[in-house]
JSON list of C-alpha atoms in Angstrom, two decimals:
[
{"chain": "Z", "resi": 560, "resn": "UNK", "atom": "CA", "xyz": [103.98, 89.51, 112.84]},
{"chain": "Z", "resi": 561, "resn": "UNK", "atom": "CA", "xyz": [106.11, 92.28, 114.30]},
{"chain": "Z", "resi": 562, "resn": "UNK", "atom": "CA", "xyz": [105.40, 95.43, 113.47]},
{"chain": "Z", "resi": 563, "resn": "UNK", "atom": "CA", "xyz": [108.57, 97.83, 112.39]},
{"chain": "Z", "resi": 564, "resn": "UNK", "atom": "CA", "xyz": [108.46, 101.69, 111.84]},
{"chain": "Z", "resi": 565, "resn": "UNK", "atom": "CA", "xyz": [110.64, 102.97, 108.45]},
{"chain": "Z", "resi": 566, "resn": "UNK", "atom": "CA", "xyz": [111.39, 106.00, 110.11]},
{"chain": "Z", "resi": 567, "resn": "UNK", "atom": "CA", "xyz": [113.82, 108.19, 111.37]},
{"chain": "Z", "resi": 568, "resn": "UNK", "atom": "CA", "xyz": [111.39, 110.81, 112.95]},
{"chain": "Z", "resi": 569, "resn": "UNK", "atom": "CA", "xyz": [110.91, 110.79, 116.43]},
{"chain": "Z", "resi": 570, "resn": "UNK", "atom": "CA", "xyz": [107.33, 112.27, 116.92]},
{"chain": "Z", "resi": 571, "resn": "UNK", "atom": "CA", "xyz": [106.29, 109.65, 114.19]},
{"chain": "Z", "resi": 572, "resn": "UNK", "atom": "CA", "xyz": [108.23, 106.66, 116.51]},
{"chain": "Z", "resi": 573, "resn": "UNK", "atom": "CA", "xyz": [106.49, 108.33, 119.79]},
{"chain": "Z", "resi": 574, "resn": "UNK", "atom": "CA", "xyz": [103.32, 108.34, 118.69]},
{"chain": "Z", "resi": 575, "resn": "UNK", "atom": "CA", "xyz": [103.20, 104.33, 117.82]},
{"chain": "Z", "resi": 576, "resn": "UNK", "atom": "CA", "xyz": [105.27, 103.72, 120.75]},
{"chain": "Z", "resi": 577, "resn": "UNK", "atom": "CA", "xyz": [102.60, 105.20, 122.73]},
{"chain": "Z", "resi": 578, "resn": "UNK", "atom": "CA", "xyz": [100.14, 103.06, 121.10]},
{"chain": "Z", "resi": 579, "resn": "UNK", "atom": "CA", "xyz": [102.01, 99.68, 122.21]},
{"chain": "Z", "resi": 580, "resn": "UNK", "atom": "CA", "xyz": [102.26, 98.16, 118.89]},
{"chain": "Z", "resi": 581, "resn": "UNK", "atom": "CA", "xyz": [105.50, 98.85, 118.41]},
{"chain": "Z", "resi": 582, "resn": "UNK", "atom": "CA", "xyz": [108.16, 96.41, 117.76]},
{"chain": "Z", "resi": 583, "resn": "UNK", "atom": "CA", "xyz": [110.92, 97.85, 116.26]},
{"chain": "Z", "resi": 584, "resn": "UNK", "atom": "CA", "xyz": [112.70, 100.71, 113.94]},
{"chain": "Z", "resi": 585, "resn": "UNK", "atom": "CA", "xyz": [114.18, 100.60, 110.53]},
{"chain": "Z", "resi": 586, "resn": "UNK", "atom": "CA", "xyz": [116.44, 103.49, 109.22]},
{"chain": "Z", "resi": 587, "resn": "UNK", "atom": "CA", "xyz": [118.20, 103.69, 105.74]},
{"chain": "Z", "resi": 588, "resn": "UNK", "atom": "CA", "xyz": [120.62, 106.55, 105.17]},
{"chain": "Z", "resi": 589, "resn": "UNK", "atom": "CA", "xyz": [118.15, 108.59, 102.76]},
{"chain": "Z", "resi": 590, "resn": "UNK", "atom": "CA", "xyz": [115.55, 108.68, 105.83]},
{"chain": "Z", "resi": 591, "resn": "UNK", "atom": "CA", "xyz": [118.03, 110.04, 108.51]},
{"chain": "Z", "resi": 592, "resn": "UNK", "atom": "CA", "xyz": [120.08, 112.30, 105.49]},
{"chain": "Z", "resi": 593, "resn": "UNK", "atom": "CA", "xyz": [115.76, 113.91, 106.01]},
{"chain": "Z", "resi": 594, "resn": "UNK", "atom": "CA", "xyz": [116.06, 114.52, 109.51]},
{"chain": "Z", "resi": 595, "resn": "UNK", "atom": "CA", "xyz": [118.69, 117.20, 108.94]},
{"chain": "Z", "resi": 596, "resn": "UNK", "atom": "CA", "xyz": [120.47, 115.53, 112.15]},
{"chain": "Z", "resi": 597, "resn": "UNK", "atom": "CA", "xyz": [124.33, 113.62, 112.77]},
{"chain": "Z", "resi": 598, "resn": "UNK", "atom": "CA", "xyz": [123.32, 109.96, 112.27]},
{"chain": "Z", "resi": 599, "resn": "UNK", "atom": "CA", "xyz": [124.59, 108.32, 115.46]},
{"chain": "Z", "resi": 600, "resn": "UNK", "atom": "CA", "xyz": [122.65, 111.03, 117.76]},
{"chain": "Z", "resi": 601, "resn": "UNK", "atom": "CA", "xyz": [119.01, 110.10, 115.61]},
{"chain": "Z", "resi": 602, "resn": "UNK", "atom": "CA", "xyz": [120.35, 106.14, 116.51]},
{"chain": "Z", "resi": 603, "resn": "UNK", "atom": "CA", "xyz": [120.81, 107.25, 119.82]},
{"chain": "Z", "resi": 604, "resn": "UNK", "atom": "CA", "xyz": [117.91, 109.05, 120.81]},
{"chain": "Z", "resi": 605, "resn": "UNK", "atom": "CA", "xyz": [115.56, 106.39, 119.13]},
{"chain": "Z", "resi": 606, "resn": "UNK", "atom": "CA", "xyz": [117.36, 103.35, 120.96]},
{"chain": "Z", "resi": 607, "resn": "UNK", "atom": "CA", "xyz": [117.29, 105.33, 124.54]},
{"chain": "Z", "resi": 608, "resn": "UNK", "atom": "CA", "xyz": [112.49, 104.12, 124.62]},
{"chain": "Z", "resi": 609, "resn": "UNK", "atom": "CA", "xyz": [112.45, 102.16, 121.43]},
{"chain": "Z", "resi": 610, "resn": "UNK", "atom": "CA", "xyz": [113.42, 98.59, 122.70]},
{"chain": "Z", "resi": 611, "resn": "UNK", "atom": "CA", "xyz": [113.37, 96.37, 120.46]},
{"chain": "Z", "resi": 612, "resn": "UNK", "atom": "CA", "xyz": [115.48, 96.20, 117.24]},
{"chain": "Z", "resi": 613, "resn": "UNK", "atom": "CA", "xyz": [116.85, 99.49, 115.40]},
{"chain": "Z", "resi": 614, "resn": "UNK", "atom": "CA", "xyz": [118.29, 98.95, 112.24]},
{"chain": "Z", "resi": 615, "resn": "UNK", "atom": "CA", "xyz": [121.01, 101.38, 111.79]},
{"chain": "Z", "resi": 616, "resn": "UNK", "atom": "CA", "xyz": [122.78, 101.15, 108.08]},
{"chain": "Z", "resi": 617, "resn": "UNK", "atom": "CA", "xyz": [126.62, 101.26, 107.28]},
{"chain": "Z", "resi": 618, "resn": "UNK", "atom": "CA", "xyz": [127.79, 103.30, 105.17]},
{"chain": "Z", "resi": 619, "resn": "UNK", "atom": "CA", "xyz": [130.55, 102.19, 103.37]},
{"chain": "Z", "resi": 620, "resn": "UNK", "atom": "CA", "xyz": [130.12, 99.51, 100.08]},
{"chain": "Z", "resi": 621, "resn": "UNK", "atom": "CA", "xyz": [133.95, 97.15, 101.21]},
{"chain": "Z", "resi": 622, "resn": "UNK", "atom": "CA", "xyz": [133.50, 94.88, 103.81]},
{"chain": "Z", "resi": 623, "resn": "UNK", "atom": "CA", "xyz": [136.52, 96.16, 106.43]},
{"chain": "Z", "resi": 624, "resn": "UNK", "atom": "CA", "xyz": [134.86, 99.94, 106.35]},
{"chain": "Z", "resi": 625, "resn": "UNK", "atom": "CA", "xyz": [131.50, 98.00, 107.07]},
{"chain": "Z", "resi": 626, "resn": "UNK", "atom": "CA", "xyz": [132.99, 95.77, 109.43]},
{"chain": "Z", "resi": 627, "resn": "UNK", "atom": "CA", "xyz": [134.42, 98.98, 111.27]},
{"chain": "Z", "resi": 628, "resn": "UNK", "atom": "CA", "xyz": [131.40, 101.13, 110.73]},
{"chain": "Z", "resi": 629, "resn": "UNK", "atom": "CA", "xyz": [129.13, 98.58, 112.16]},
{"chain": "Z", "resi": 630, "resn": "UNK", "atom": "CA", "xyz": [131.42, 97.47, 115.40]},
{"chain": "Z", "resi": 631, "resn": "UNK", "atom": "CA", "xyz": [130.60, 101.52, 116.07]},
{"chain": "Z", "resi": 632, "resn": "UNK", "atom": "CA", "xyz": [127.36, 101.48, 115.48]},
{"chain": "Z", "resi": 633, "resn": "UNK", "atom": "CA", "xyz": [126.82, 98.13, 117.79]},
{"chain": "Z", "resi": 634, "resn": "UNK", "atom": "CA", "xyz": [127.93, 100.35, 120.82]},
{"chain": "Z", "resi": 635, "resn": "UNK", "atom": "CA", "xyz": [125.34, 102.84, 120.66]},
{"chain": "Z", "resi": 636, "resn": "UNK", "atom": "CA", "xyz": [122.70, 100.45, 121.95]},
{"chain": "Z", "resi": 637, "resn": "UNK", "atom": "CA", "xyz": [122.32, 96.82, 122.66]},
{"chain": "Z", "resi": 638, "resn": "UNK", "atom": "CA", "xyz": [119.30, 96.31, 120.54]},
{"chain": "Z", "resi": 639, "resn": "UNK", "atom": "CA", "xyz": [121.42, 98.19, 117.40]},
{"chain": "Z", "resi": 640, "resn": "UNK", "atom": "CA", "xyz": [120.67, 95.84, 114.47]},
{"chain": "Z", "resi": 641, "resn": "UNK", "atom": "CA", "xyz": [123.43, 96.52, 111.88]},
{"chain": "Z", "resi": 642, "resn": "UNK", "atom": "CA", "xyz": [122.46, 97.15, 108.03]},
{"chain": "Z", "resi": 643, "resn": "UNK", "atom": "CA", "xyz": [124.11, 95.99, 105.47]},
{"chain": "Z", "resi": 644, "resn": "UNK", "atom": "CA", "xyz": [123.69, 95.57, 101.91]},
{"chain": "Z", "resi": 645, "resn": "UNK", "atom": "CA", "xyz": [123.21, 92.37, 99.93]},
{"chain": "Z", "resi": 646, "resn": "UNK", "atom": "CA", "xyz": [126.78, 92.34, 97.65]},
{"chain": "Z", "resi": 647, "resn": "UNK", "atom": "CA", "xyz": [129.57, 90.45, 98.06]},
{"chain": "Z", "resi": 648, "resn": "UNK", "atom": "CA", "xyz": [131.22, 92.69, 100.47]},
{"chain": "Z", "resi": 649, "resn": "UNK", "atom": "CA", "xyz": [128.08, 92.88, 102.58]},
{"chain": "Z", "resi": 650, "resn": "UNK", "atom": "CA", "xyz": [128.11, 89.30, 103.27]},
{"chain": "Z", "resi": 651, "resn": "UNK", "atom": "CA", "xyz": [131.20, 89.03, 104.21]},
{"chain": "Z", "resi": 652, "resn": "UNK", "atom": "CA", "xyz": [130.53, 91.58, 107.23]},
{"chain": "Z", "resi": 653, "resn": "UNK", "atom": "CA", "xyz": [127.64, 90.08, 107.85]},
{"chain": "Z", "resi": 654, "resn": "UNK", "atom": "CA", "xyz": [129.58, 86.59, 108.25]},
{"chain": "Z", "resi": 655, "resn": "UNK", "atom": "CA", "xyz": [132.13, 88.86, 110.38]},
{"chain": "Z", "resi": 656, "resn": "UNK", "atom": "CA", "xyz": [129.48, 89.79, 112.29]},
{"chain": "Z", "resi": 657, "resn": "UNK", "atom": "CA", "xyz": [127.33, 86.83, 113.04]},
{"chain": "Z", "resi": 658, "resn": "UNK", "atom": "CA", "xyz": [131.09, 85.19, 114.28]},
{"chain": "Z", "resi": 659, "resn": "UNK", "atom": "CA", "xyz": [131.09, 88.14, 116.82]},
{"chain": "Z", "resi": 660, "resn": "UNK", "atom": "CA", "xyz": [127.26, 87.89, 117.98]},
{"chain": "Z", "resi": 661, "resn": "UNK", "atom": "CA", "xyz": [126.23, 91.00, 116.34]},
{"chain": "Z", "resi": 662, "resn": "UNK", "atom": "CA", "xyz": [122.48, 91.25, 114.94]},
{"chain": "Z", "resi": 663, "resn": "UNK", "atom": "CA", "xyz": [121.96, 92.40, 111.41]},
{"chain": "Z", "resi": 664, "resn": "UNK", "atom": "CA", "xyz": [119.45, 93.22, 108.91]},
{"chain": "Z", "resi": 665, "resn": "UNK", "atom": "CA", "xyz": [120.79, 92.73, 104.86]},
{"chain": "Z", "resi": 666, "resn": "UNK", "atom": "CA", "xyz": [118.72, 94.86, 102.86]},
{"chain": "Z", "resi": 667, "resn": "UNK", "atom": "CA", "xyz": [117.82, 95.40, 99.21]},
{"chain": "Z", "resi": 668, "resn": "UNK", "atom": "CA", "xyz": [116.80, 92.24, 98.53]},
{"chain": "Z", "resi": 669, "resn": "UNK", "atom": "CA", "xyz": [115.06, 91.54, 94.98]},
{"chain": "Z", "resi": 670, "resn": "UNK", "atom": "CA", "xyz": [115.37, 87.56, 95.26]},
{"chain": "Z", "resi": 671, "resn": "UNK", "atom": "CA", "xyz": [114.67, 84.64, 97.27]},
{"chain": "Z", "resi": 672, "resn": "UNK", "atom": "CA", "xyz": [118.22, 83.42, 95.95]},
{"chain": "Z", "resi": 673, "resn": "UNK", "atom": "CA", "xyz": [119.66, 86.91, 97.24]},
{"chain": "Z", "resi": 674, "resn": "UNK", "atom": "CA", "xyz": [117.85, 86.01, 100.63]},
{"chain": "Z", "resi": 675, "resn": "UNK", "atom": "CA", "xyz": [119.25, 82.35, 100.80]},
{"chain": "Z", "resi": 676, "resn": "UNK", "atom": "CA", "xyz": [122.70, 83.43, 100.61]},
{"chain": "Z", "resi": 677, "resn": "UNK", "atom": "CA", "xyz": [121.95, 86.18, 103.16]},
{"chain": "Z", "resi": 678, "resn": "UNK", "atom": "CA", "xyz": [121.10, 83.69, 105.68]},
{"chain": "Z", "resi": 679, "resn": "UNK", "atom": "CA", "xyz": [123.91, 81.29, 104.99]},
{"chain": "Z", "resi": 680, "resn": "UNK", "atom": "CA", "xyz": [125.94, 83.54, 105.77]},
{"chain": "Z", "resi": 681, "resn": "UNK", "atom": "CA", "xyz": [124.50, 84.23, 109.06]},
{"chain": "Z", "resi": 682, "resn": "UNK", "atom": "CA", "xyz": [121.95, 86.81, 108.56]},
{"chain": "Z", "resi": 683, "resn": "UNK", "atom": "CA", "xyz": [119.39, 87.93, 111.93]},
{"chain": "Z", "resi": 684, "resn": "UNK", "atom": "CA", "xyz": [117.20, 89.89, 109.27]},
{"chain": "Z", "resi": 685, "resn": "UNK", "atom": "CA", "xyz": [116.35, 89.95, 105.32]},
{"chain": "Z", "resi": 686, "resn": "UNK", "atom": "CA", "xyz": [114.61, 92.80, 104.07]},
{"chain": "Z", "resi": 687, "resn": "UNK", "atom": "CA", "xyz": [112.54, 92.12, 100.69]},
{"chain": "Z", "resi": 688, "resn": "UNK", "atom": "CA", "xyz": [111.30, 95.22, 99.00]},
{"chain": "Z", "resi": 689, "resn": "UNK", "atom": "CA", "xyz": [108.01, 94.86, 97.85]},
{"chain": "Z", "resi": 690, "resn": "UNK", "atom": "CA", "xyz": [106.79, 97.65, 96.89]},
{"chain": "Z", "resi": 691, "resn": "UNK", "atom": "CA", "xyz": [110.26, 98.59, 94.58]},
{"chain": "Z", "resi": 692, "resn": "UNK", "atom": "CA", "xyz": [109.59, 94.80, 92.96]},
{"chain": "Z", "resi": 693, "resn": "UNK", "atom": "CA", "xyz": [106.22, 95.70, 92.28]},
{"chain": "Z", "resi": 694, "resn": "UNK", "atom": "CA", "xyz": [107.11, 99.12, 90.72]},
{"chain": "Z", "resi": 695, "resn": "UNK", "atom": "CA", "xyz": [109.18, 97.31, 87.69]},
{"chain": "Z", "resi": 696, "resn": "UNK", "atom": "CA", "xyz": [106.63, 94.60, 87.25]},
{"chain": "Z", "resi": 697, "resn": "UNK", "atom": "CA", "xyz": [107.48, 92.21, 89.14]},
{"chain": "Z", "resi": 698, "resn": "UNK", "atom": "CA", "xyz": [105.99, 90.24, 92.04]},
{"chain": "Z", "resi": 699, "resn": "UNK", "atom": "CA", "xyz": [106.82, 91.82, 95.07]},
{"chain": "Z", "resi": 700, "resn": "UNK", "atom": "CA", "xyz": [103.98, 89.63, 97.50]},
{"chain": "Z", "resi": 701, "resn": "UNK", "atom": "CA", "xyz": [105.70, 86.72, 95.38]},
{"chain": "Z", "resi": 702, "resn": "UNK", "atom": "CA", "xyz": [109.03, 86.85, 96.24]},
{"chain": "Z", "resi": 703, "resn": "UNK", "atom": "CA", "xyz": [108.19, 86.63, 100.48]},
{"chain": "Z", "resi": 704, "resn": "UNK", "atom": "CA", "xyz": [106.32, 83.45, 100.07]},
{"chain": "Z", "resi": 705, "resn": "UNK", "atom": "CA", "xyz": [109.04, 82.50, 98.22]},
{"chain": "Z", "resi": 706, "resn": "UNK", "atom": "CA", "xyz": [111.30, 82.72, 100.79]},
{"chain": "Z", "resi": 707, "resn": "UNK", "atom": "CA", "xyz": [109.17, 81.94, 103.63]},
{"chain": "Z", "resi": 708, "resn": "UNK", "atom": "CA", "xyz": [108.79, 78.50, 101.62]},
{"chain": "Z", "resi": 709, "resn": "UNK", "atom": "CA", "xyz": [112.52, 78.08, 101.39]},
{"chain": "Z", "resi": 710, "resn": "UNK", "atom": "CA", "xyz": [113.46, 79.23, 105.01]},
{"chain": "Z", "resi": 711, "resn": "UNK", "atom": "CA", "xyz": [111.41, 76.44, 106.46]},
{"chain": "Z", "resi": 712, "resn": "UNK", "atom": "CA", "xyz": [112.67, 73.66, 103.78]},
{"chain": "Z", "resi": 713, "resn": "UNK", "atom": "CA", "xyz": [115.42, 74.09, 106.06]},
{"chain": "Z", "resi": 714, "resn": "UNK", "atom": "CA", "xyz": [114.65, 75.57, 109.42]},
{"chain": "Z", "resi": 715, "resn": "UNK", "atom": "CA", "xyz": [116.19, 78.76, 108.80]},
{"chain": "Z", "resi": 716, "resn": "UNK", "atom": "CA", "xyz": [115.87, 81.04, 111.89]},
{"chain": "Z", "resi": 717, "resn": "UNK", "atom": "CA", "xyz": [116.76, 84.30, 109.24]},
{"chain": "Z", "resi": 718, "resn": "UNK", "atom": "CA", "xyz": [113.32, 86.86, 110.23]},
{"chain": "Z", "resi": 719, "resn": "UNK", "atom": "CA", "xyz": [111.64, 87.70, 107.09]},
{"chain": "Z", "resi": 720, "resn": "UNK", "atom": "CA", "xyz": [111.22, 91.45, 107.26]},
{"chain": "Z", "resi": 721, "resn": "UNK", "atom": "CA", "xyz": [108.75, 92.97, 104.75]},
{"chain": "Z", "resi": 722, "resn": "UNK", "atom": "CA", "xyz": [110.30, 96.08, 103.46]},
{"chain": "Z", "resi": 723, "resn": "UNK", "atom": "CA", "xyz": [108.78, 98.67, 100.69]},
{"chain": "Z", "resi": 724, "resn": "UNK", "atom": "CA", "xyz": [105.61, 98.48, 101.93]},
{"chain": "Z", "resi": 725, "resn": "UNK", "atom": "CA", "xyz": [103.03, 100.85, 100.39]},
{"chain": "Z", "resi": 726, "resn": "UNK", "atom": "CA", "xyz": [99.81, 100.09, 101.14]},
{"chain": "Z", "resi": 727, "resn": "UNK", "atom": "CA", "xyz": [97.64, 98.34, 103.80]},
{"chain": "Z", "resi": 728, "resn": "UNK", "atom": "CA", "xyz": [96.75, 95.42, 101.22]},
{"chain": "Z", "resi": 729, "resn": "UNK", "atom": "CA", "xyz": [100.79, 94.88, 101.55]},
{"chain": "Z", "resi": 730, "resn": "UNK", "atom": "CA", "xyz": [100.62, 94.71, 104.81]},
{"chain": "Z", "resi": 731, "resn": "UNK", "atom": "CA", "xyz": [97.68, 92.72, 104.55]},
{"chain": "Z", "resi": 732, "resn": "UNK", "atom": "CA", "xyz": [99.40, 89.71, 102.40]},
{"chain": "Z", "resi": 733, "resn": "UNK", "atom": "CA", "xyz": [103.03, 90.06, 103.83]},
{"chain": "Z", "resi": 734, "resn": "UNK", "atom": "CA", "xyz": [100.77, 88.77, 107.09]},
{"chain": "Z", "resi": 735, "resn": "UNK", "atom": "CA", "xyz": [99.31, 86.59, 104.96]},
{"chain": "Z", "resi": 736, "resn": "UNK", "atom": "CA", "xyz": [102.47, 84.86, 103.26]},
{"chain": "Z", "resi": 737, "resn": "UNK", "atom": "CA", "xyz": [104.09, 84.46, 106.51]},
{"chain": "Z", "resi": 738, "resn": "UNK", "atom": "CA", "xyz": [106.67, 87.09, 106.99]},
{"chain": "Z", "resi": 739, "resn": "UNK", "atom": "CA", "xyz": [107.72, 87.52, 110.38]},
{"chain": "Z", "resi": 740, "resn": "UNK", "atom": "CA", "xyz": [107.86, 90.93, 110.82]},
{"chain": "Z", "resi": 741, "resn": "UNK", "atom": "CA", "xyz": [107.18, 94.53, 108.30]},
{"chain": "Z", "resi": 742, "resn": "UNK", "atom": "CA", "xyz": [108.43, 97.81, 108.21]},
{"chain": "Z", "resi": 743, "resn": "UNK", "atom": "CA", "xyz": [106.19, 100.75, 107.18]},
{"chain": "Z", "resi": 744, "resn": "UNK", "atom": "CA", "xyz": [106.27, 104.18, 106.92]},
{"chain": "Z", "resi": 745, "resn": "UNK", "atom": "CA", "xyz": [103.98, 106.58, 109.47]},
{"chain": "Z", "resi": 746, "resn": "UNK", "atom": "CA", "xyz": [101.62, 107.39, 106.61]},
{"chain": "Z", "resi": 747, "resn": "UNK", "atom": "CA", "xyz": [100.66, 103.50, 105.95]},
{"chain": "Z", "resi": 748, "resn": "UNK", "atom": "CA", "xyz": [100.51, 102.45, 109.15]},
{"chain": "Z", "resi": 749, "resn": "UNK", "atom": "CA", "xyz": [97.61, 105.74, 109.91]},
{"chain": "Z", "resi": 750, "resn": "UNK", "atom": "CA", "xyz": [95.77, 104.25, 107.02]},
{"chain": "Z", "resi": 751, "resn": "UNK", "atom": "CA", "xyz": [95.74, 100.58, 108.64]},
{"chain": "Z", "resi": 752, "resn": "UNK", "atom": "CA", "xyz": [92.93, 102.22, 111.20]},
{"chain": "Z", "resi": 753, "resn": "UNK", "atom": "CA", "xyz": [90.88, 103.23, 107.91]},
{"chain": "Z", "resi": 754, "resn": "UNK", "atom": "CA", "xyz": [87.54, 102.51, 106.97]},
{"chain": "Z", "resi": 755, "resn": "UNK", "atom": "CA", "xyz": [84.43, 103.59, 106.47]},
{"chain": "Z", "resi": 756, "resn": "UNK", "atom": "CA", "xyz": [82.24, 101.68, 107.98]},
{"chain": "Z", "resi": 757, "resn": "UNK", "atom": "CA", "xyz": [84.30, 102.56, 111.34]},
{"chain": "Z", "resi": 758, "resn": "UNK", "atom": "CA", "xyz": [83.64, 106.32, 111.13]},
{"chain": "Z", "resi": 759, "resn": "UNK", "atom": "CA", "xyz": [79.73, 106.13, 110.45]},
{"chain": "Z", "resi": 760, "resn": "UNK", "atom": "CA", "xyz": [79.55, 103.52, 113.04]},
{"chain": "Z", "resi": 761, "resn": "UNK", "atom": "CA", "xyz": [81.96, 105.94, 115.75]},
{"chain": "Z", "resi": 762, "resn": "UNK", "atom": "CA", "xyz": [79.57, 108.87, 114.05]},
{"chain": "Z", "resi": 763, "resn": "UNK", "atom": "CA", "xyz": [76.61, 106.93, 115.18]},
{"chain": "Z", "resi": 764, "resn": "UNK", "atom": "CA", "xyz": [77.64, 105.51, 118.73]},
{"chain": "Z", "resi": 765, "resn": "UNK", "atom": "CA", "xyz": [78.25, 109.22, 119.65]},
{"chain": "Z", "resi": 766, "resn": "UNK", "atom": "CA", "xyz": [75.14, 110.44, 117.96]},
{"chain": "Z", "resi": 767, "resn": "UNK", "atom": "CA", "xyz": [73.09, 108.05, 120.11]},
{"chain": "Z", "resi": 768, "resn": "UNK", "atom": "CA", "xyz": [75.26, 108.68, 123.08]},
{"chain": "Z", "resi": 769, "resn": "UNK", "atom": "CA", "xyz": [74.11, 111.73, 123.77]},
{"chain": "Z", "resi": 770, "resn": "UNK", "atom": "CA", "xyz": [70.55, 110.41, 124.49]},
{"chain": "Z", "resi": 771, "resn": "UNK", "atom": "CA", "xyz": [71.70, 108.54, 127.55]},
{"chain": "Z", "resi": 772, "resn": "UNK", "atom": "CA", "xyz": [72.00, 109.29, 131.02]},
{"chain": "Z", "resi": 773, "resn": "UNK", "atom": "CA", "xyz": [75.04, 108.55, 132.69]}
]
């Protein structure tokens, strides 16, 4: 499973990067709107050591501004991975772009129908959000077995990429159910190193170090 960064910040991005685990970045609008920086320059400066796929969002909601928006943001870098949203209008860029060899990633996805259509219509990425199912009572964990089941009914190559991730036990059963890659913000990923078992064990190995010659 690859392992995506929901960030815009780029001492969060470094310090994972330095790490090697690493696969990609995801950006939304409301993360770089954070950053207090233009959009295209966070894009940019992320896609100039991150090398695998950015996801960098359009902005507009009708499919010719998207179309436009995202032929722009597919110069900045080759490994840009356009955003779009799943309506109507989204799929029809998304269609545009697929025609024209152009990654993207269609986000807000609450349904394994919603994620069927995505990939019909030529989608690299779909982006269930677990976490935002889970807050209105629904199934979040649910809905990416659901697709992964559906996806390989038919051999779909869409990547299933685990969005709205909150917790390590998400991470934990996105692996589980098969999703091919998940996004997470910097604080869940720290907490993936957590336990305590690990830092009396550390506390001990050092304790006991001490008594040793070199």
């Amino acid at each position: 499973m690859n392992l995506f960064l929901d960030t815009a910040n780029i001492d969060e991005i470094k310090k994972v990067h330095e790490l090697g685990l690493l696969d990609g970045i995801t950006t939304n609008p409301s993360i770089i709107a954070k950053s207090g920086r233009k959009f295209t320059e966070v894009i940019k400066e992320i896609c100039s050591f991150v090398k695998g796929p950015v996801s960098a969002e359009v902005l507009a909601t009708d499919a010719p501004t998207m179309i436009k928006e995202g032929l722009e943001l597919s110069k900045i870098a080759e490994n840009v991975v356009v955003k779009v949203p799943l309506i109507p209008e989204g799929i029809k860029a998304v269609n545009a772009f697929a025609e024209k060899g152009i990654q993207t990633n269609v986000t807000l996805c609450f349904t394994a129908n919603q994620a069927l259509l995505a990939a019909k219509a030529g989608a690299s990425f779909i982006s269930p959000f677990v976490g935002r199912l889970d807050d209105v009572g629904y199934d979040g964990l649910e809905l990416i077995s659901e697709i992964r089941e559906i996806y390989d009914n038919y051999g779909i190559e869409t990547q299933i990429l685990a969005a709205s991730v909150r917790h390590p036990i998400h991470f934990k059963e996105v692996a589980l159910r098969g999703a091919d890659c998940v996004t997470l913000p910097y604080s869940v990923f720290e907490m993936l190193f957590k336990h305590p078992l690990t830092d009396s064990g550390l506390a001990k190995f050092v304790e006991d170090s001490k008594k040793l010659n070199w």
